[in-house]
XYZ file of C-alpha atoms in Angstrom:
726
model
C -34.882 5.467 -28.371
C -33.067 8.567 -26.281
C -32.030 6.397 -23.697
C -29.949 4.460 -25.903
C -28.757 7.486 -27.789
C -27.734 9.119 -24.362
C -25.528 5.855 -23.421
C -24.159 5.786 -26.719
C -23.061 9.509 -26.603
C -21.181 8.797 -23.039
C -19.801 5.903 -24.658
C -18.481 8.184 -27.629
C -16.770 10.570 -25.019
C -15.230 7.742 -23.332
C -13.724 6.079 -26.149
C -12.561 9.899 -27.408
C -10.895 10.815 -24.326
C -9.091 7.181 -23.697
C -7.978 7.738 -27.327
C -5.632 10.911 -25.740
C -3.598 7.645 -24.030
C -2.495 6.373 -28.001
C 0.639 8.186 -28.039
C 1.645 6.490 -24.561
C -0.230 2.986 -25.036
C -0.584 1.565 -28.566
C -4.087 1.436 -29.299
C -3.604 -2.359 -30.600
C -3.301 -3.385 -26.877
C -6.634 -1.764 -25.292
C -9.263 -0.683 -28.304
C -10.920 -3.964 -29.065
C -11.182 -5.034 -25.787
C -12.426 -1.537 -24.569
C -14.955 -1.195 -27.455
C -16.767 -4.924 -26.618
C -16.986 -4.149 -23.125
C -18.335 -0.729 -23.272
C -20.542 -2.194 -26.074
C -21.897 -4.947 -23.514
C -22.302 -3.047 -20.582
C -23.832 -0.130 -22.593
C -26.973 -2.527 -23.702
C -26.932 -3.659 -20.437
C -27.430 -0.051 -19.006
C -30.043 0.777 -21.420
C -32.110 -2.420 -20.713
C -31.815 -1.941 -16.980
C -32.598 1.978 -16.846
C -35.987 1.057 -18.473
C -36.760 -1.457 -15.931
C -35.241 -0.190 -12.968
C -35.633 3.699 -11.904
C -32.942 3.394 -8.985
C -30.015 5.134 -10.633
C -27.161 2.954 -8.682
C -28.887 -0.468 -9.510
C -27.973 -0.846 -13.095
C -24.602 0.623 -12.894
C -23.582 -1.685 -10.363
C -24.938 -4.897 -12.458
C -22.982 -3.479 -15.255
C -20.041 -3.226 -13.532
C -20.209 -6.840 -12.610
C -20.798 -7.553 -16.402
C -18.174 -5.907 -17.531
C -15.916 -7.246 -14.673
C -16.685 -11.172 -15.852
C -16.376 -9.851 -19.809
C -12.800 -8.616 -19.125
C -11.821 -11.495 -17.153
C -13.188 -13.961 -19.798
C -11.385 -11.829 -22.431
C -7.763 -12.131 -20.562
C -7.878 -15.539 -19.540
C -9.822 -17.265 -22.163
C -6.767 -19.512 -22.778
C -6.303 -20.633 -18.816
C -9.921 -20.652 -17.391
C -11.406 -24.177 -16.877
C -14.917 -22.468 -17.864
C -14.200 -19.466 -20.190
C -15.689 -16.510 -18.175
C -15.998 -18.227 -14.783
C -13.545 -16.689 -12.384
C -11.508 -19.200 -10.170
C -8.608 -19.189 -7.981
C -6.123 -19.472 -10.554
C -7.593 -17.076 -12.954
C -7.993 -14.463 -10.459
C -4.453 -15.046 -9.153
C -3.332 -14.838 -12.721
C -5.049 -11.360 -13.450
C -3.439 -10.288 -10.268
C 0.238 -10.835 -11.115
C -0.621 -9.735 -14.628
C -1.890 -6.428 -13.135
C 1.292 -6.175 -10.795
C 3.639 -7.067 -13.916
C 1.805 -4.230 -15.734
C 2.173 -1.605 -12.804
C 5.782 -2.421 -12.711
C 6.188 -2.054 -16.518
C 4.528 1.304 -16.508
C 7.443 2.129 -13.911
C 9.982 1.541 -15.797
C 8.977 1.661 -20.084
C 9.325 5.049 -21.546
C 5.923 5.232 -23.779
C 4.724 4.347 -26.137
C 4.285 0.767 -24.559
C 3.837 -1.416 -27.276
C 4.274 -5.096 -25.823
C 2.445 -5.564 -22.626
C -1.170 -6.900 -22.495
C -1.473 -5.958 -18.522
C -1.317 -2.493 -19.822
C -3.775 -2.939 -22.247
C -5.940 -4.343 -19.431
C -5.202 -1.575 -17.055
C -6.415 0.938 -20.031
C -9.665 -1.029 -21.059
C -10.480 -1.498 -17.055
C -10.037 2.438 -16.487
C -11.765 3.306 -19.869
C -14.656 1.188 -18.792
C -14.863 2.355 -15.192
C -14.875 5.511 -16.719
C -18.000 5.192 -18.694
C -19.647 3.309 -15.730
C -19.492 6.643 -13.708
C -19.928 9.186 -16.365
C -23.159 6.966 -17.370
C -24.211 6.930 -14.009
C -23.862 10.642 -13.347
C -24.842 11.855 -16.830
C -28.117 9.334 -17.550
C -28.577 7.870 -14.444
C -28.896 10.921 -12.140
C -29.555 12.865 -15.007
C -26.169 15.527 -14.767
C -24.994 15.485 -18.096
C -22.495 18.576 -17.570
C -21.026 16.429 -14.526
C -20.440 13.391 -16.503
C -17.717 14.929 -17.868
C -15.836 14.671 -14.050
C -15.160 10.676 -14.579
C -13.737 11.566 -18.266
C -11.272 14.211 -16.906
C -9.627 11.520 -14.786
C -8.237 10.135 -18.047
C -7.209 13.154 -19.798
C -4.977 13.838 -16.277
C -2.706 11.180 -17.456
C -1.810 12.490 -20.676
C -1.579 16.412 -19.283
C 0.484 15.435 -16.442
C 2.740 13.349 -18.656
C 2.939 15.981 -20.984
C 1.884 13.751 -23.729
C 1.196 14.801 -27.229
C -2.892 14.889 -27.994
C -3.667 15.050 -31.690
C -6.212 17.788 -32.634
C -8.506 15.554 -33.911
C -8.864 13.549 -30.383
C -9.512 17.134 -29.335
C -12.334 17.799 -31.790
C -13.741 14.338 -31.286
C -14.086 14.507 -27.388
C -15.752 18.016 -27.989
C -18.429 16.528 -30.533
C -19.094 14.061 -28.283
C -19.479 16.118 -25.088
C -22.040 18.194 -26.912
C -23.688 14.949 -28.098
C -24.143 14.066 -24.548
C -25.353 17.722 -23.561
C -27.723 17.625 -26.830
C -29.346 14.223 -25.444
C -29.880 14.951 -22.501
C -32.118 18.129 -23.622
C -34.070 16.026 -25.904
C -37.763 15.308 -24.767
C -38.614 12.373 -23.344
C -42.187 11.863 -24.180
C -45.295 13.676 -25.726
C -47.632 13.438 -23.130
C -49.537 16.378 -22.808
C -50.997 18.474 -20.137
C -55.153 18.868 -20.207
C -55.950 22.451 -20.959
C -57.773 24.696 -18.243
C -59.155 27.692 -18.500
C -56.907 30.955 -17.686
C -57.082 32.394 -14.393
C -58.966 35.408 -14.280
C -56.810 38.973 -14.398
C -57.792 40.114 -11.439
C -56.642 37.159 -9.438
C -53.109 37.975 -10.146
C -50.722 36.777 -13.463
C -49.194 33.427 -13.121
C -45.654 33.103 -12.066
C -43.326 32.214 -15.171
C -42.661 28.699 -15.467
C -39.286 28.216 -17.346
C -39.072 25.783 -19.911
C -37.015 23.916 -22.037
C -37.309 24.792 -25.949
C -37.469 21.445 -27.993
C -36.265 23.182 -30.896
C -32.416 22.198 -29.691
C -31.328 20.785 -33.088
C -30.667 24.283 -34.757
C -28.744 25.468 -31.697
C -26.711 21.885 -31.726
C -25.540 22.134 -35.102
C -24.591 25.492 -34.489
C -23.028 25.444 -31.590
C -20.943 22.282 -32.978
C -20.136 23.872 -36.338
C -18.555 27.029 -33.851
C -16.646 24.576 -31.569
C -15.268 22.937 -34.501
C -14.124 25.563 -36.125
C -12.536 26.779 -33.548
C -10.670 23.775 -32.282
C -9.323 23.435 -35.893
C -8.254 27.004 -35.746
C -6.772 27.555 -32.157
C -6.229 23.509 -31.437
C -2.450 23.431 -33.218
C -1.710 26.434 -30.823
C -2.968 25.526 -27.845
C -1.121 22.252 -27.987
C 2.347 24.260 -28.259
C 1.972 26.280 -25.427
C 4.911 25.699 -23.124
C 4.284 24.330 -19.419
C 5.999 26.417 -17.430
C 6.469 23.920 -14.728
C 8.025 21.109 -16.847
C 11.424 20.160 -16.286
C 12.009 16.967 -18.036
C 9.067 14.529 -19.372
C 8.396 11.646 -21.326
C 7.486 13.708 -23.946
C 10.672 15.522 -24.299
C 12.463 12.031 -24.431
C 10.236 11.149 -27.559
C 9.450 7.860 -28.011
C 12.557 6.329 -26.197
C 12.542 3.231 -24.565
C 15.658 3.766 -21.690
C 14.901 0.278 -20.215
C 13.223 -1.961 -22.836
C 15.680 -0.915 -25.513
C 14.023 -2.197 -28.531
C 15.584 -5.394 -28.584
C 12.417 -7.494 -29.166
C 13.417 -9.738 -25.744
C 11.961 -7.484 -23.395
C 14.212 -8.497 -20.482
C 12.228 -7.016 -17.699
C 8.981 -8.966 -18.993
C 10.651 -12.287 -18.237
C 12.064 -10.804 -14.560
C 8.636 -10.216 -13.376
C 6.958 -13.152 -14.546
C 4.816 -14.675 -11.709
C 5.756 -18.377 -12.713
C 9.392 -18.821 -14.283
C 9.069 -20.646 -17.638
C 11.949 -23.034 -18.939
C 13.575 -21.118 -21.933
C 16.616 -22.846 -22.798
C 18.049 -25.922 -22.251
C 21.356 -27.491 -22.955
C 23.843 -30.390 -22.837
C 27.416 -30.964 -22.846
C 28.333 -28.423 -20.230
C 28.200 -26.854 -16.726
C 26.659 -23.382 -15.920
C 30.098 -22.259 -14.891
C 31.842 -23.899 -17.962
C 28.960 -22.025 -20.569
C 28.833 -18.542 -19.055
C 26.023 -16.009 -19.903
C 24.451 -16.499 -23.788
C 24.162 -13.354 -25.535
C 21.635 -12.738 -28.369
C 22.328 -8.922 -29.166
C 25.643 -6.454 -28.204
C 24.652 -2.963 -28.478
C 26.698 0.067 -29.117
C 24.847 3.193 -30.030
C 23.505 5.068 -27.133
C 21.929 8.457 -26.992
C 21.365 8.734 -23.635
C 17.665 7.174 -22.827
C 17.949 4.389 -25.653
C 20.173 1.848 -27.348
C 19.760 1.932 -31.123
C 20.433 -1.242 -32.969
C 20.543 0.184 -36.374
C 24.110 0.167 -37.061
C 24.131 -3.183 -36.175
C 21.263 -4.184 -38.233
C 23.042 -3.116 -41.770
C 26.324 -5.034 -40.576
C 27.832 -7.042 -43.083
C 27.344 -10.951 -42.608
C 29.881 -13.819 -43.162
C 28.998 -17.616 -43.730
C 29.089 -19.557 -40.750
C 30.357 -23.113 -41.934
C 33.604 -24.326 -40.653
C 35.177 -21.458 -39.037
C 35.646 -19.899 -35.629
C 33.053 -17.097 -35.075
C 34.941 -14.584 -33.216
C 35.082 -10.709 -33.607
C 38.907 -10.967 -33.416
C 41.771 -13.413 -34.377
C 41.867 -15.250 -31.052
C 42.920 -18.558 -30.219
C 41.305 -20.690 -28.164
C 41.629 -23.361 -25.789
C 40.539 -26.884 -25.255
C 37.354 -27.486 -27.096
C 33.920 -28.320 -25.662
C 30.634 -29.060 -27.739
C 27.329 -28.017 -26.376
C 23.629 -28.845 -27.797
C 21.442 -25.854 -27.242
C 17.818 -26.004 -27.225
C 15.564 -23.162 -27.550
C 11.779 -23.784 -26.468
C 10.632 -20.791 -28.300
C 12.508 -18.198 -30.400
C 11.203 -14.777 -29.222
C 13.778 -12.782 -31.610
C 15.672 -13.478 -35.087
C 18.935 -13.851 -33.212
C 20.467 -17.245 -31.599
C 21.949 -16.998 -28.452
C 25.796 -17.437 -28.154
C 28.341 -18.067 -25.522
C 31.160 -15.443 -24.929
C 33.841 -17.220 -26.121
C 35.032 -18.112 -29.695
C 33.286 -20.798 -31.010
C 31.972 -22.747 -34.253
C 28.258 -23.270 -34.504
C 26.257 -26.064 -36.603
C 22.807 -24.229 -36.880
C 19.888 -24.402 -39.486
C 19.904 -23.538 -43.164
C 19.970 -19.644 -44.224
C 21.679 -18.568 -40.604
C 24.148 -15.678 -40.801
C 27.067 -14.363 -38.621
C 27.530 -10.414 -38.019
C 31.051 -10.323 -37.146
C 31.228 -6.727 -35.976
C 28.036 -7.470 -33.452
C 29.153 -10.927 -32.841
C 25.146 -11.903 -33.662
C 23.863 -14.972 -35.208
C 21.083 -14.300 -37.319
C 18.461 -17.058 -37.870
C 15.667 -17.082 -40.511
C 12.808 -18.205 -37.831
C 9.610 -18.494 -39.696
C 7.529 -20.483 -37.652
C 8.059 -19.156 -33.988
C 6.390 -21.714 -31.028
C 8.633 -24.517 -31.631
C 11.987 -25.581 -30.302
C 15.236 -25.142 -32.256
C 18.303 -27.144 -31.436
C 22.093 -26.272 -32.736
C 25.487 -27.091 -31.540
C 28.129 -24.614 -30.413
C 31.693 -25.688 -29.966
C 33.507 -23.112 -27.572
C 37.274 -22.634 -27.323
C 37.574 -21.097 -23.990
C 40.296 -17.986 -23.488
C 42.978 -17.482 -20.961
C 41.565 -14.854 -19.051
C 43.159 -13.948 -15.776
C 43.549 -10.789 -13.995
C 47.265 -10.854 -14.204
C 47.410 -11.147 -18.142
C 44.444 -8.466 -18.390
C 45.788 -5.855 -16.506
C 48.925 -6.017 -19.089
C 46.859 -5.439 -21.922
C 45.923 -1.554 -22.543
C 42.709 -1.281 -24.146
C 43.040 2.183 -25.028
C 46.434 1.050 -26.919
C 44.376 -0.539 -29.517
C 42.271 1.051 -32.858
C 38.583 1.078 -31.512
C 35.626 2.006 -33.581
C 34.457 5.439 -32.613
C 31.268 4.339 -31.522
C 32.699 1.926 -29.002
C 33.956 5.166 -27.115
C 30.991 7.676 -27.823
C 29.375 9.311 -24.686
C 26.025 11.029 -25.335
C 25.941 14.780 -25.211
C 23.073 15.103 -22.993
C 24.202 17.828 -20.594
C 25.566 15.355 -18.203
C 28.314 13.891 -19.931
C 31.157 16.044 -17.762
C 29.121 15.130 -14.458
C 29.534 11.652 -15.256
C 33.036 11.548 -16.598
C 34.031 13.335 -13.256
C 32.434 10.719 -11.251
C 34.274 7.684 -13.350
C 37.377 9.702 -12.752
C 36.493 9.976 -8.829
C 35.376 6.392 -9.002
C 38.999 5.066 -9.995
C 40.652 7.273 -8.476
C 39.418 6.100 -4.770
C 40.676 2.729 -6.544
C 44.149 3.629 -6.806
C 43.526 2.343 -10.555
C 46.863 2.148 -12.386
C 45.595 -0.031 -15.464
C 42.707 0.106 -17.878
C 41.745 -3.251 -16.201
C 42.185 -1.847 -12.948
C 40.168 0.954 -13.976
C 36.917 -1.445 -15.557
C 37.250 -3.546 -12.141
C 37.120 -0.462 -9.972
C 33.861 0.510 -11.840
C 32.471 -2.883 -11.508
C 32.590 -3.150 -8.022
C 31.760 0.371 -7.348
C 28.374 -0.400 -8.832
C 28.093 -3.949 -7.751
C 28.408 -2.908 -3.862
C 25.165 -3.281 -2.002
C 25.740 -0.369 0.349
C 25.795 2.128 -2.520
C 22.877 0.415 -5.334
C 19.711 -1.602 -4.644
C 18.894 -4.257 -7.029
C 15.119 -4.163 -7.838
C 12.779 -4.550 -11.209
C 10.910 -1.834 -9.834
C 12.584 1.406 -10.477
C 11.559 5.204 -10.549
C 10.324 7.347 -13.068
C 13.023 9.302 -15.794
C 13.736 12.952 -14.204
C 16.054 13.667 -16.824
C 17.130 13.373 -20.385
C 19.898 11.130 -19.380
C 19.269 7.523 -18.034
C 22.703 6.774 -16.825
C 22.536 10.111 -14.552
C 19.057 9.364 -13.246
C 20.210 5.830 -12.077
C 23.619 7.569 -10.526
C 21.377 9.751 -8.513
C 18.714 7.404 -7.601
C 20.666 4.265 -7.341
C 18.061 1.977 -7.833
C 17.602 -0.469 -10.806
C 17.902 -3.875 -12.744
C 20.509 -5.377 -14.957
C 20.001 -2.662 -17.674
C 20.535 0.252 -15.397
C 23.787 -1.055 -13.892
C 25.427 -2.432 -17.281
C 23.921 0.828 -19.488
C 26.059 2.575 -16.680
C 29.126 0.843 -16.395
C 29.179 0.908 -20.067
C 29.277 5.077 -20.064
C 31.482 5.342 -16.924
C 33.931 3.406 -19.037
C 33.488 5.045 -22.418
C 34.162 8.125 -20.110
C 37.381 6.869 -19.193
C 38.262 6.146 -22.918
C 37.912 2.560 -22.667
C 36.102 0.875 -25.628
C 32.203 -0.760 -24.012
C 29.461 -2.195 -25.219
C 26.025 -3.864 -24.358
C 25.350 -7.656 -24.083
C 21.516 -8.739 -23.807
C 20.674 -12.387 -23.238
C 20.605 -14.594 -20.361
C 22.804 -15.802 -17.317
C 23.722 -19.593 -17.668
C 20.954 -20.966 -15.265
C 20.630 -23.932 -13.188
C 22.147 -27.058 -13.449
C 20.739 -30.209 -14.488
C 22.394 -34.043 -14.936
C 23.587 -33.887 -18.244
C 23.717 -29.735 -18.731
C 21.638 -26.852 -17.706
C 18.525 -25.387 -17.871
C 17.880 -21.468 -18.142
C 14.701 -19.721 -16.936
C 12.846 -16.592 -18.004
C 14.136 -14.973 -14.795
C 17.324 -15.458 -15.958
C 17.073 -12.569 -18.611
C 20.212 -10.588 -18.299
C 22.267 -7.449 -19.759
C 25.956 -7.124 -19.127
C 29.217 -4.730 -19.824
C 31.825 -5.784 -22.538
C 35.068 -3.871 -22.575
C 37.406 -4.745 -25.464
C 41.018 -5.674 -24.533
C 43.674 -6.579 -27.168
C 44.797 -9.736 -27.898
C 41.616 -11.319 -26.215
C 38.630 -9.328 -27.919
C 35.599 -8.503 -25.497
C 35.609 -9.443 -21.836
C 32.446 -9.455 -19.782
C 32.173 -7.540 -16.392
C 29.530 -8.081 -13.552
C 28.449 -4.875 -12.344
C 24.874 -6.532 -11.597
C 24.513 -7.079 -7.847
C 25.015 -10.878 -6.411
C 21.596 -11.221 -5.689
C 20.768 -11.675 -9.292
C 24.143 -12.549 -10.898
C 25.776 -14.774 -8.031
C 29.549 -14.692 -8.451
C 31.202 -11.867 -10.340
C 34.030 -13.621 -13.304
C 36.840 -15.269 -12.145
C 39.402 -12.837 -14.417
C 37.218 -9.824 -12.432
C 36.816 -10.806 -8.560
C 35.089 -8.661 -5.746
C 38.125 -7.211 -3.711
C 35.930 -7.097 -0.572
C 33.780 -10.217 -0.976
C 36.226 -12.361 1.563
C 35.784 -10.088 4.142
C 32.145 -9.556 4.128
C 31.475 -12.902 6.269
C 33.774 -11.996 8.837
C 31.939 -8.828 10.075
C 28.579 -10.422 11.917
C 31.131 -12.549 14.015
C 31.272 -9.738 16.957
C 27.516 -9.093 17.588
C 26.645 -12.966 17.286
C 29.165 -13.928 20.161
C 27.411 -11.162 22.573
C 24.031 -13.114 22.677
C 25.131 -16.478 23.365
C 22.986 -17.091 26.095
C 19.696 -16.793 23.762
C 21.437 -17.683 20.399
C 17.821 -19.366 18.695
C 16.089 -16.367 19.754
C 18.330 -13.783 18.387
C 19.042 -15.133 15.222
C 15.998 -14.886 13.612
C 15.314 -11.681 14.634
C 18.458 -10.422 12.307
C 17.374 -11.270 8.752
C 13.707 -10.178 9.885
C 15.028 -6.711 10.682
C 17.103 -6.594 7.768
C 14.713 -7.478 5.798
C 11.927 -5.035 7.149
C 14.611 -2.213 6.945
C 14.946 -3.095 3.501
C 11.566 -3.061 2.938
C 10.924 0.593 4.702
C 13.735 1.996 2.414
C 12.384 0.788 -0.537
C 8.665 2.321 0.534
C 10.101 5.757 1.668
C 12.099 5.848 -1.719
C 9.064 5.039 -3.492
C 7.183 7.624 -1.544
C 9.436 10.574 -2.637
C 8.872 9.558 -6.327
C 5.327 9.876 -6.394
C 4.884 13.493 -6.993
C 2.757 13.128 -10.317
C 0.963 10.765 -9.226
C -0.089 12.269 -5.851
C -0.836 15.250 -7.670
C -3.368 13.400 -9.960
C -5.073 11.387 -6.963
C -5.387 15.159 -5.393
C -6.752 16.905 -8.588
C -9.233 13.923 -9.080
C -10.279 14.281 -5.079
C -10.661 17.816 -5.435
C -13.228 17.889 -8.414
C -14.722 14.750 -6.811
C -15.552 16.714 -3.735
C -16.828 19.610 -5.976
C -19.170 17.747 -7.513
C -20.479 16.064 -4.416
C -20.956 19.546 -2.959
C -22.866 20.628 -5.981
C -24.885 17.461 -6.045
C -25.642 17.981 -2.069
C -26.754 21.849 -2.946
C -29.214 20.272 -5.557
C -30.468 17.863 -3.234
C -30.711 20.385 -0.437
C -32.815 22.739 -3.743
C -34.969 19.748 -4.492
C -35.919 18.543 -1.441
C -37.369 22.022 -0.292
C -34.573 23.255 1.765
C -34.057 26.243 -0.135
C -37.895 27.399 -0.626
C -41.168 26.784 -1.988
C -40.337 28.018 -5.620
C -36.774 26.235 -6.111
C -38.381 22.780 -5.047
C -41.561 23.542 -7.797
C -39.050 24.324 -10.072
C -37.217 20.635 -9.461
C -40.433 18.708 -9.581
C -41.446 20.626 -12.661
C -38.332 19.104 -14.267
C -38.974 15.576 -13.041
C -42.566 15.999 -14.505
C -40.681 16.916 -17.891
C -38.413 13.942 -17.561
C -41.242 11.311 -16.773
C -43.324 12.338 -20.080
C -45.346 15.467 -19.014
C -45.253 17.949 -21.702
C -44.536 21.533 -19.839
C -45.971 24.654 -21.833
C -45.122 28.092 -21.507
C -48.831 28.414 -20.325
C -48.951 25.641 -17.683
C -50.214 26.266 -14.460
C -49.118 24.473 -11.392
C -52.958 22.841 -11.433
C -52.484 21.708 -15.139
C -49.098 19.828 -14.462
C -50.491 18.253 -11.343
C -53.326 16.717 -12.935
C -51.089 15.455 -15.902
C -48.765 14.200 -13.253
C -50.835 12.182 -10.956
C -51.411 9.809 -13.830
C -47.918 8.929 -13.716
C -47.203 8.730 -9.935
C -48.373 6.326 -7.165
C -51.344 7.591 -4.812
C -48.938 8.910 -2.156
C -47.099 10.789 -4.836
C -50.136 12.216 -6.458
C -51.697 13.496 -2.994
C -48.073 15.168 -2.695
C -48.110 16.762 -6.015
C -51.494 17.999 -5.345
C -50.474 19.602 -2.161
C -47.393 21.194 -3.495
C -49.120 22.506 -6.709
C -52.056 23.937 -4.277
C -49.325 25.820 -1.730
C -47.432 26.965 -4.734
C -50.756 28.552 -6.024
C -51.425 30.009 -2.648
C -48.178 31.669 -2.568
C -48.201 33.187 -5.540
C -51.971 34.319 -6.271
C -53.096 35.094 -2.629
C -51.830 38.179 -1.242
C -49.775 37.808 2.224
C -49.808 33.972 1.615
C -46.870 32.137 3.493
C -44.652 29.510 2.400
C -45.510 26.224 3.844
C -42.674 25.020 6.451
C -39.564 23.632 4.784
C -39.735 19.995 6.121
C -43.285 19.797 4.818
C -41.925 21.077 1.658
C -39.415 18.546 1.507
C -41.557 15.841 2.407
C -43.648 16.602 -0.582
C -40.993 16.566 -3.150
C -39.521 13.028 -1.254
C -43.286 11.420 -1.784
C -43.176 12.921 -5.778
C -40.033 11.485 -6.283
C -40.866 8.220 -5.059
C -44.374 7.836 -6.230
C -42.753 8.570 -9.914
C -39.998 5.670 -9.874
C -42.915 3.581 -8.705
C -45.843 5.337 -10.370
C -48.593 3.569 -12.583
C -46.686 3.475 -15.476
C -43.328 3.985 -17.236
C -42.283 7.193 -19.568
C -42.102 6.292 -22.881
C -37.882 6.645 -23.797
């Protein structure tokens, strides 16, 4: 069936174009739901196109079917009745989409582990398919069906992402298939033959028809396009972009914020509902402190690499204190930790020297200070015991220890050569100089408090896109981010001052319970550690207080005690209306903060605005073209253009148009397919064309009359005596 072939060609075109996103979002996240959704909606469209002649109605019905199917796909484990929307599933999808949008803003490609991003891709591809089918099949404008598909291509084009030659070839072949199936004849109804008009009456005007021998031309054109693409495609892909500065493609597959951990902090931070991931007994949150799963040392300017830690030699965990240095601890405290669902191959450890009782097969990596567990059955709770030996850490003691005086691994001091290392080093020296820091400890404290200052930096999970090859320089320029940006920046600033530093990844200690504490998913965290002689790795906390609470006792915020005193003066003046004045202050502050966030976001939306502007321009061009075509078919441009349009409509309705067909023969064949009013209008238009062509001095009818005939003919063909064979 020709209608089914046309729809299949449109689906192939959209799928091939969607594959251009494969280097940005891995196909495993979107291929299966996209193919299933397009298959179901394609069947719905084919059936409805046979039953309903209105172009838009089948598309609207198919859009509803697609929305319900995607809803059911992503809420199958949540919905009370699978596939039936309710308040809970709609709220879940809304937060899922919001999380995906925020995830895209933070994570560099390829995105590999967020189902919400897959939902966005599937929804976008399905929408492009519905629009392309509406234009190419429903409105019989196959060339313009490429316009919705171009929206998919604007994403890799703007991001300068790599697209394989195979994808270009597949898209070109699919588009040729769209054109070929649209050129195929739809029926075999033949117009009755009548005698030729005598020569003295005048030769009939030429009637242009499409040749039915379209397959040879298609094969030849396809072969030429494929050959040209295979020859020229690789060269075209390497043509430089003259306006590119730094793009995600330049940074390869680096993940400057997701960090390739197997533990995606940002996914935990932006969950709509916080889940308890860890519980413990035997300690308060203040006594326990943060728990780390990983420590990272190798940073290339845009991503952390765990390769060196993965090959570190391991030691046995039984009957010994696990700590990277020989540090004597204080009074022992035993803690029982329960991980509800271990999502990585590392157990969580407190930041003090400790001994552990863990499942068999667990190994300890001294250099990385990580506890590797053989976890074959994820999804079940895992319990283990940790005995900590707290160190004696205080500012005076740390101030007397020089981190530069010890032998350090070169990786703990490495600053990536991104072209911005000198600028970052100059900023680090300026920060410690302004703080009058004299020792290594004072310098580390100055860096922490500089980054922790809310007047200088803003904590947010929604950060701007990467603009340079150095994520730290981007953060120092934009001054917006969450714990990963703050911690990474302090590590590199400290290394610029020759202070050995690394990054720890894990969780904050959470909330207190009657016998211990609970840690939720929103407590996922990253923090820097600096190596001091005698005491080992020491945590600092550059992430602002709103996320982390107070800084460690050994790294106090010097100005924290002065902040509550600042509002006293304005509070004393409005005593006469104290209650009304108390409310506006936080409201105004919140409003100003929101306005500032919106303003900052608006200044970073250049690529997105460019894409929107491009799509709008193309849409306007398509609308203008369709408007001109409508004017033509309605007779606004004359009798002959109107008749040419009607001839095309008759061909699509099943009338066979031959080179020797006259207006009278075509009208005689067409009246069998239209309503009475449409048949009368067709005879009148055919008679007017004959009069204008063959009678000297005949004038065109009024344009309004021509438009009325065309309108009645089209309406009659849609509601005629029968449907053409597809």
